[in-house]
Coordinates of C-alpha atoms in Angstrom, one line a residue:
M1442 CA 139.6 66.5 155.4
I1443 CA 137.7 69.6 156.2
A1444 CA 136.1 70.3 159.7
F1445 CA 132.4 71.3 159.9
L1446 CA 129.9 72.0 162.6
F1447 CA 126.5 70.3 162.4
V1448 CA 123.8 71.9 164.5
L1449 CA 121.3 69.3 165.7
G1450 CA 117.5 69.7 165.9
R1451 CA 115.2 69.1 168.9
T1452 CA 115.5 65.3 168.8
S1453 CA 119.3 65.7 169.4
D1454 CA 120.1 62.2 170.5
L1455 CA 118.4 60.7 167.4
S1456 CA 119.9 63.4 165.2
Y1457 CA 123.4 62.6 166.5
L1458 CA 122.9 58.9 165.9
E1459 CA 121.8 59.7 162.3
L1460 CA 125.1 61.6 161.9
T1461 CA 127.2 58.8 163.3
S1462 CA 125.5 56.3 160.9
R1463 CA 126.7 58.5 158.0
F1464 CA 130.1 59.8 159.1
E1465 CA 132.9 58.0 160.9
N1466 CA 134.7 61.2 161.9
C1467 CA 131.9 62.6 164.1
T1468 CA 132.3 64.1 167.6
R1469 CA 129.6 65.5 169.8
L1470 CA 130.8 68.8 171.2
T1471 CA 127.6 69.8 173.1
P1472 CA 124.1 68.3 173.3
D1473 CA 123.1 70.3 170.2
V1474 CA 126.4 70.6 168.1
A1475 CA 128.6 68.0 166.6
S1476 CA 131.9 68.4 164.6
V1477 CA 132.4 66.3 161.5
E1478 CA 135.5 65.8 159.3
L1479 CA 134.3 65.7 155.7
S1480 CA 136.2 64.6 152.6
T1481 CA 136.5 67.2 149.8
G1482 CA 133.6 65.5 147.9
D1483 CA 131.2 65.5 150.8
A1484 CA 132.1 69.1 151.6
E1485 CA 131.5 70.5 148.1
N1486 CA 127.7 71.0 148.5
P1487 CA 126.6 71.5 152.2
K1488 CA 123.1 72.4 151.1
A1489 CA 122.6 69.1 149.2
L1490 CA 124.1 67.2 152.2
L1491 CA 121.8 69.0 154.6
A1492 CA 118.8 68.0 152.5
Q1493 CA 119.6 64.3 153.0
L1494 CA 119.5 64.6 156.8
G1495 CA 116.4 64.9 158.9
G1496 CA 118.0 65.8 162.2
T1497 CA 120.5 68.5 161.3
I1498 CA 119.3 72.1 161.0
K1499 CA 122.5 73.9 160.1
I1500 CA 125.9 73.1 158.7
A1501 CA 128.8 75.5 159.3
W1502 CA 132.4 75.7 158.3
M1503 CA 134.7 75.6 161.3
L1504 CA 136.7 78.7 161.1
G1505 CA 138.9 78.4 164.3
T1506 CA 138.9 78.8 168.0
I1507 CA 139.2 81.7 170.4
P1508 CA 140.0 81.8 174.1
S1509 CA 137.3 84.4 175.0
L1510 CA 134.4 86.4 173.5
E1511 CA 136.3 89.6 172.8
A1512 CA 135.2 92.0 170.0
P1513 CA 138.5 92.0 168.1
L1514 CA 138.6 88.2 168.0
L1515 CA 135.1 87.9 166.7
A1516 CA 135.3 90.9 164.3
R1517 CA 138.3 89.4 162.5
Y1518 CA 136.2 86.5 161.3
L1519 CA 133.5 88.7 160.0
L1520 CA 136.1 90.9 158.2
D1521 CA 137.4 87.9 156.4
I1522 CA 134.0 87.1 154.9
P1523 CA 133.3 89.2 151.7
G1524 CA 130.0 90.8 150.9
I1525 CA 128.4 90.9 154.3
R1526 CA 125.1 92.9 154.3
S1527 CA 123.7 91.6 157.6
F1528 CA 125.2 89.4 160.3
G1529 CA 124.1 87.5 163.3
I1530 CA 125.8 85.5 166.1
S1531 CA 124.2 82.3 167.5
M1532 CA 125.5 80.8 170.8
Y1533 CA 125.5 77.1 171.5
G1534 CA 126.5 74.9 174.4
D1535 CA 127.1 76.8 177.6
A1536 CA 127.8 80.0 175.6
K1537 CA 125.6 82.8 177.0
S1538 CA 124.3 85.9 175.3
L1539 CA 126.9 88.1 173.8
D1540 CA 127.6 91.1 176.0
P1541 CA 126.0 94.3 174.4
E1542 CA 129.3 96.2 174.8
V1543 CA 131.1 93.5 172.9
L1544 CA 128.5 93.6 170.1
A1545 CA 128.8 97.4 170.0
D1546 CA 132.5 97.1 169.6
I1547 CA 132.2 94.6 166.8
K1548 CA 129.9 96.9 164.9
T1549 CA 132.4 99.8 165.4
Q1550 CA 135.3 97.7 164.2
L1551 CA 133.3 96.6 161.1
S1552 CA 132.3 100.2 160.4
E1553 CA 135.9 101.5 160.8
A1554 CA 137.0 98.8 158.3
G1555 CA 134.5 100.1 155.8
V1556 CA 132.0 97.3 156.3
H1557 CA 128.6 98.7 156.7
T1558 CA 126.1 96.1 157.8
R1559 CA 123.2 95.5 160.1
Y1560 CA 123.0 93.1 163.1
V1561 CA 120.2 90.6 163.1
E1562 CA 119.2 89.7 166.7
A1563 CA 117.7 86.3 167.7
H1564 CA 114.0 86.6 168.6
D1565 CA 114.0 83.7 171.0
G1566 CA 117.1 82.9 173.1
N1567 CA 120.6 83.1 171.8
V1568 CA 120.1 81.3 168.5
L1569 CA 118.9 82.5 165.1
S1570 CA 116.3 80.3 163.5
S1571 CA 116.9 78.7 160.1
V1572 CA 114.1 80.7 158.7
V1573 CA 115.6 84.0 159.7
V1574 CA 119.0 83.0 158.4
A1575 CA 117.6 82.0 155.1
K1576 CA 114.9 84.6 154.5
Q1577 CA 117.0 87.6 155.6
K1578 CA 120.2 86.2 154.0
V1579 CA 122.1 86.6 157.3
T1580 CA 125.9 85.9 157.5
E1581 CA 125.8 83.9 160.7
L1582 CA 128.7 83.1 163.0
I1583 CA 128.1 80.1 165.2
V1584 CA 129.8 80.2 168.7
V1585 CA 130.2 76.9 170.5
S1586 CA 131.4 76.9 174.1
T1587 CA 133.9 74.1 174.7
G1588 CA 134.8 74.8 178.4
S1589 CA 138.3 75.9 177.6
G1590 CA 137.3 78.3 174.9
F1591 CA 135.0 78.8 171.9
I1592 CA 134.8 77.2 168.5
I1593 CA 133.8 79.7 165.7
G1594 CA 132.0 78.6 162.6
Q1595 CA 130.3 80.2 159.6
T1596 CA 126.9 78.9 158.6
L1597 CA 126.9 77.6 155.0
A1598 CA 123.5 75.9 154.8
V1599 CA 120.3 75.8 156.8
Q1600 CA 117.4 73.3 156.7
D1601 CA 114.8 74.0 154.1
V1602 CA 111.8 74.4 156.5
E1603 CA 109.4 75.0 153.6
A1604 CA 110.2 71.8 151.8
W1605 CA 109.7 69.7 155.0
S1606 CA 106.5 71.5 155.8
T1607 CA 105.2 70.9 152.3
R1608 CA 105.8 67.2 152.6
D1609 CA 104.0 67.2 156.0
Y1610 CA 101.0 69.4 155.3
G1611 CA 100.7 69.7 151.5
R1612 CA 100.1 66.0 150.8
P1613 CA 96.5 64.9 149.9
F1614 CA 96.0 62.7 153.0
A1615 CA 97.1 63.1 156.6
D1616 CA 95.7 61.0 159.5
P1617 CA 97.2 61.3 163.0
K1618 CA 95.7 57.9 163.8
S1619 CA 97.6 56.2 160.8
G1620 CA 101.1 57.5 161.3
M1621 CA 102.2 60.5 163.4
L1622 CA 105.9 60.6 162.7
P1623 CA 106.8 63.9 161.0
P1624 CA 108.9 63.7 157.8
K1625 CA 112.1 64.9 159.6
V1626 CA 111.9 62.0 162.1
A1627 CA 110.9 59.6 159.4
R1628 CA 114.0 60.6 157.4
M1629 CA 116.2 60.0 160.4
A1630 CA 114.8 56.6 160.9
V1631 CA 115.3 55.8 157.2
N1632 CA 118.9 56.9 157.4
L1633 CA 119.5 54.7 160.4
A1634 CA 118.6 51.7 158.3
H1635 CA 121.7 52.0 156.3
S1636 CA 125.2 52.7 157.7
E1637 CA 127.3 53.2 154.5
V1638 CA 125.5 55.5 152.1
L1639 CA 122.5 57.7 152.0
H1640 CA 121.5 56.7 148.5
P1641 CA 121.1 52.9 148.5
T1642 CA 119.7 52.7 145.0
S1643 CA 119.4 49.0 144.8
E1644 CA 118.2 48.3 148.3
V1645 CA 114.6 47.5 149.4
L1646 CA 112.9 49.0 152.4
L1647 CA 109.6 47.8 153.8
D1648 CA 107.2 49.6 156.1
P1649 CA 104.6 47.0 157.3
F1650 CA 102.6 49.7 159.2
C1651 CA 102.8 52.2 156.3
G1652 CA 99.9 54.5 157.4
M1653 CA 99.9 57.6 155.2
G1654 CA 103.3 56.7 153.7
T1655 CA 105.5 59.2 155.5
I1656 CA 108.4 56.7 156.0
L1657 CA 108.0 55.4 152.4
G1658 CA 108.2 58.9 151.0
E1659 CA 111.4 59.8 152.9
A1660 CA 112.9 56.5 151.9
L1661 CA 112.1 57.1 148.2
L1662 CA 113.7 60.5 148.4
S1663 CA 116.8 58.8 149.8
G1664 CA 117.0 56.4 146.9
W1665 CA 115.5 53.2 148.4
Q1666 CA 113.1 51.0 146.5
V1667 CA 110.1 50.8 148.9
I1668 CA 107.3 48.5 149.7
G1669 CA 104.4 49.5 151.9
S1670 CA 101.7 47.4 153.6
D1671 CA 98.9 47.9 156.1
Q1672 CA 95.9 45.9 157.2
S1673 CA 93.5 48.5 155.9
E1674 CA 92.8 48.7 152.2
E1675 CA 91.7 52.3 152.7
V1676 CA 94.9 53.3 154.4
V1677 CA 97.0 51.7 151.7
G1678 CA 95.0 53.6 149.1
K1679 CA 95.7 56.9 150.8
A1680 CA 99.4 56.1 151.1
K1681 CA 99.5 55.4 147.3
K1682 CA 97.9 58.8 146.6
N1683 CA 100.4 60.5 148.9
I1684 CA 103.3 58.8 147.1
E1685 CA 101.9 59.7 143.7
W1686 CA 101.6 63.3 144.9
L1687 CA 105.2 63.2 146.1
T1688 CA 106.6 62.0 142.8
K1689 CA 104.8 64.7 141.0
V1690 CA 106.4 67.3 143.3
T1691 CA 109.9 65.9 143.5
G1692 CA 110.1 63.9 140.3
P1693 CA 110.0 60.1 139.7
G1694 CA 111.8 57.9 142.2
P1695 CA 112.7 54.2 142.6
V1696 CA 110.3 51.3 142.6
T1697 CA 107.2 51.5 144.9
K1698 CA 104.9 48.6 145.7
F1699 CA 102.0 48.2 148.0
F1700 CA 99.9 45.3 149.4
V1701 CA 97.2 44.8 152.1
S1702 CA 98.3 42.6 155.0
D1703 CA 98.3 42.2 158.7
A1704 CA 101.9 43.2 159.8
T1705 CA 102.3 39.7 161.4
H1706 CA 101.8 38.0 158.0
V1707 CA 103.9 40.0 155.5
S1708 CA 106.0 37.0 154.8
E1709 CA 103.0 35.5 152.9
H1710 CA 103.3 38.3 150.3
L1711 CA 107.1 38.6 149.9
P1712 CA 109.9 36.4 148.8
K1713 CA 112.2 34.9 151.5
E1714 CA 115.1 37.2 152.5
S1715 CA 114.2 39.9 149.9
I1716 CA 114.2 42.9 152.2
D1717 CA 117.2 44.9 153.2
A1718 CA 115.6 47.0 156.0
I1719 CA 112.3 47.4 157.8
V1720 CA 111.6 50.9 159.1
T1721 CA 108.3 51.5 160.8
E1722 CA 106.2 53.1 163.5
P1723 CA 103.8 50.3 164.4
F1724 CA 100.4 50.6 166.1
L1725 CA 101.2 52.2 169.4
G1726 CA 98.0 51.3 171.2
S1727 CA 94.7 52.9 171.9
T1728 CA 94.6 56.2 173.7
Q1729 CA 91.0 55.5 175.0
W1730 CA 91.8 53.9 178.3
G1731 CA 91.8 54.2 182.0
D1732 CA 94.8 53.8 184.3
R1733 CA 94.0 50.2 185.1
Q1734 CA 94.0 49.3 181.4
V1735 CA 97.6 50.3 180.6
K1736 CA 99.2 47.0 181.6
N1737 CA 96.7 45.1 179.4
I1738 CA 97.5 47.4 176.5
I1739 CA 101.2 46.8 177.0
K1740 CA 100.7 43.0 177.0
G1741 CA 98.7 43.3 173.8
L1742 CA 101.3 45.4 172.1
E1743 CA 104.1 43.0 173.2
K1744 CA 102.2 40.1 171.6
L1745 CA 101.7 42.1 168.4
Y1746 CA 105.4 43.2 168.1
I1747 CA 106.8 39.8 168.9
G1748 CA 104.5 38.3 166.3
C1749 CA 105.8 40.9 163.8
L1750 CA 109.4 40.3 164.6
R1751 CA 108.9 36.5 164.3
D1752 CA 107.4 37.0 160.8
W1753 CA 109.8 39.7 159.6
V1754 CA 112.9 37.7 160.2
K1755 CA 111.7 35.5 157.3
V1756 CA 111.8 38.3 154.7
L1757 CA 114.9 40.2 156.0
K1758 CA 118.2 39.5 154.3
P1759 CA 121.1 38.3 156.6
N1760 CA 122.3 41.4 158.6
G1761 CA 119.1 43.2 157.6
K1762 CA 118.0 45.9 160.0
V1763 CA 114.7 46.8 161.7
V1764 CA 114.3 50.4 162.8
I1765 CA 111.2 50.6 165.0
A1766 CA 109.6 53.1 167.3
L1767 CA 108.3 51.3 170.4
P1768 CA 105.9 53.0 172.8
Q1769 CA 106.5 53.9 176.4
Y1770 CA 103.4 55.0 178.4
A1771 CA 103.9 57.7 181.0
V1772 CA 100.9 57.6 183.5
H1773 CA 100.8 59.5 186.8
G1774 CA 104.6 59.4 187.3
K1775 CA 105.0 55.8 186.2
T1776 CA 106.3 54.4 182.9
F1777 CA 105.2 51.3 181.2
F1778 CA 107.2 49.8 178.3
V1779 CA 107.0 46.7 176.0
K1780 CA 110.1 45.3 177.8
N1781 CA 109.3 41.7 176.8
V1782 CA 109.9 42.6 173.1
I1783 CA 113.5 43.5 173.9
D1784 CA 114.0 40.5 176.1
R1785 CA 112.8 38.2 173.4
C1786 CA 114.8 39.7 170.5
E1787 CA 117.7 37.3 170.7
N1788 CA 115.4 34.2 170.6
L1789 CA 113.6 35.7 167.6
G1790 CA 116.8 36.0 165.6
Y1791 CA 117.9 39.6 166.2
T1792 CA 120.6 41.6 168.0
V1793 CA 119.9 44.9 169.5
V1794 CA 122.2 47.4 167.8
H1795 CA 120.9 50.7 169.4
G1796 CA 118.3 51.8 171.8
P1797 CA 116.4 53.2 173.4
I1798 CA 116.6 56.6 171.8
E1799 CA 113.7 58.7 172.8
Y1800 CA 111.6 60.8 170.6
S1801 CA 108.5 62.4 172.1
R1802 CA 106.6 65.7 172.2
P1803 CA 106.5 67.6 175.5
Q1804 CA 103.9 66.2 177.9
A1805 CA 103.2 63.2 175.7
V1806 CA 101.5 60.3 177.3
V1807 CA 102.8 57.8 174.7
R1808 CA 106.5 58.4 174.1
R1809 CA 108.4 56.7 171.3
Q1810 CA 111.6 54.8 172.0
F1811 CA 113.5 54.0 168.8
Y1812 CA 115.4 50.7 168.6
I1813 CA 117.6 49.3 165.9
F1814 CA 117.7 45.5 165.6
R1815 CA 119.9 43.5 163.2
K1816 CA 119.0 40.0 161.9
K1817 CA 121.6 37.5 163.0

């Protein structure tokens, strides 16, 4: 087994859960860094592994530990790396900015050893962005504070920001009202639907609120056979076009099917116990409301989601999963949640496996709480 560091993205709790669903030997070192013990096979291609994950932005090889941030201790790691043209140091956990004198000493020691290189400084905070590391071909050391010392790693792969951006903004149709999950978060949700492998080539995933097809697209790229449905024929048509565009960009994928249906009646269109997982961001409620209407909106959403879960249990295979983003409204210091949905899960035939795991943008009124349910 080989030790690696996985640097988590902004949705760090969701990112870490995604990691734990994929790797058993996973330990969270800080809020934004986890260590993972990988087998030789998994460790052979960090770039390919990183492309499978939505919530990890860097993978680094764990080089060792040091008791303090002294120039000779850090320089020795850089001297062991051949062909350095530029280097940078990113600090995680409680590690603060590197002392300028320590950095100057590192440069001096590299120069005296015949290594002539330039230092790339982080533009924002103590961390180099994935874009800078990739574009400037930076040899990056990752420094993680552990309280008793520092773990040192060398970055091997960074997230392909352009690929994710293309899938988000380059597709033919995008409608914030019909699916607002970005592809990275959609990929995390898809990966949470399966706990053994990231390429379930024979398994079937359903999104009954498919919107523009973001979840379906990320599931296709992960090897799932996918089925999408929505109550709007127009929306389904746009999702189809987006998936057709995706397969032209990335190549043909597994089977894709679509149908038009209310999400509470998908069982009328699918064989009994034919679906391995349901991954979805359902209708989260109207944003056109006054303060007094929030409770009524929550009641309406609870009725919708309970109706969905009652119907979905018919098409899910035994032990099949539902990964769903449920809304929490934040209004004038108060929060409102669809609590009745969680309270009714057992009676509807499900067990709550995980949740809540929050994903929300800063200052968002409607925050997403991810839950994972398993059919009994």
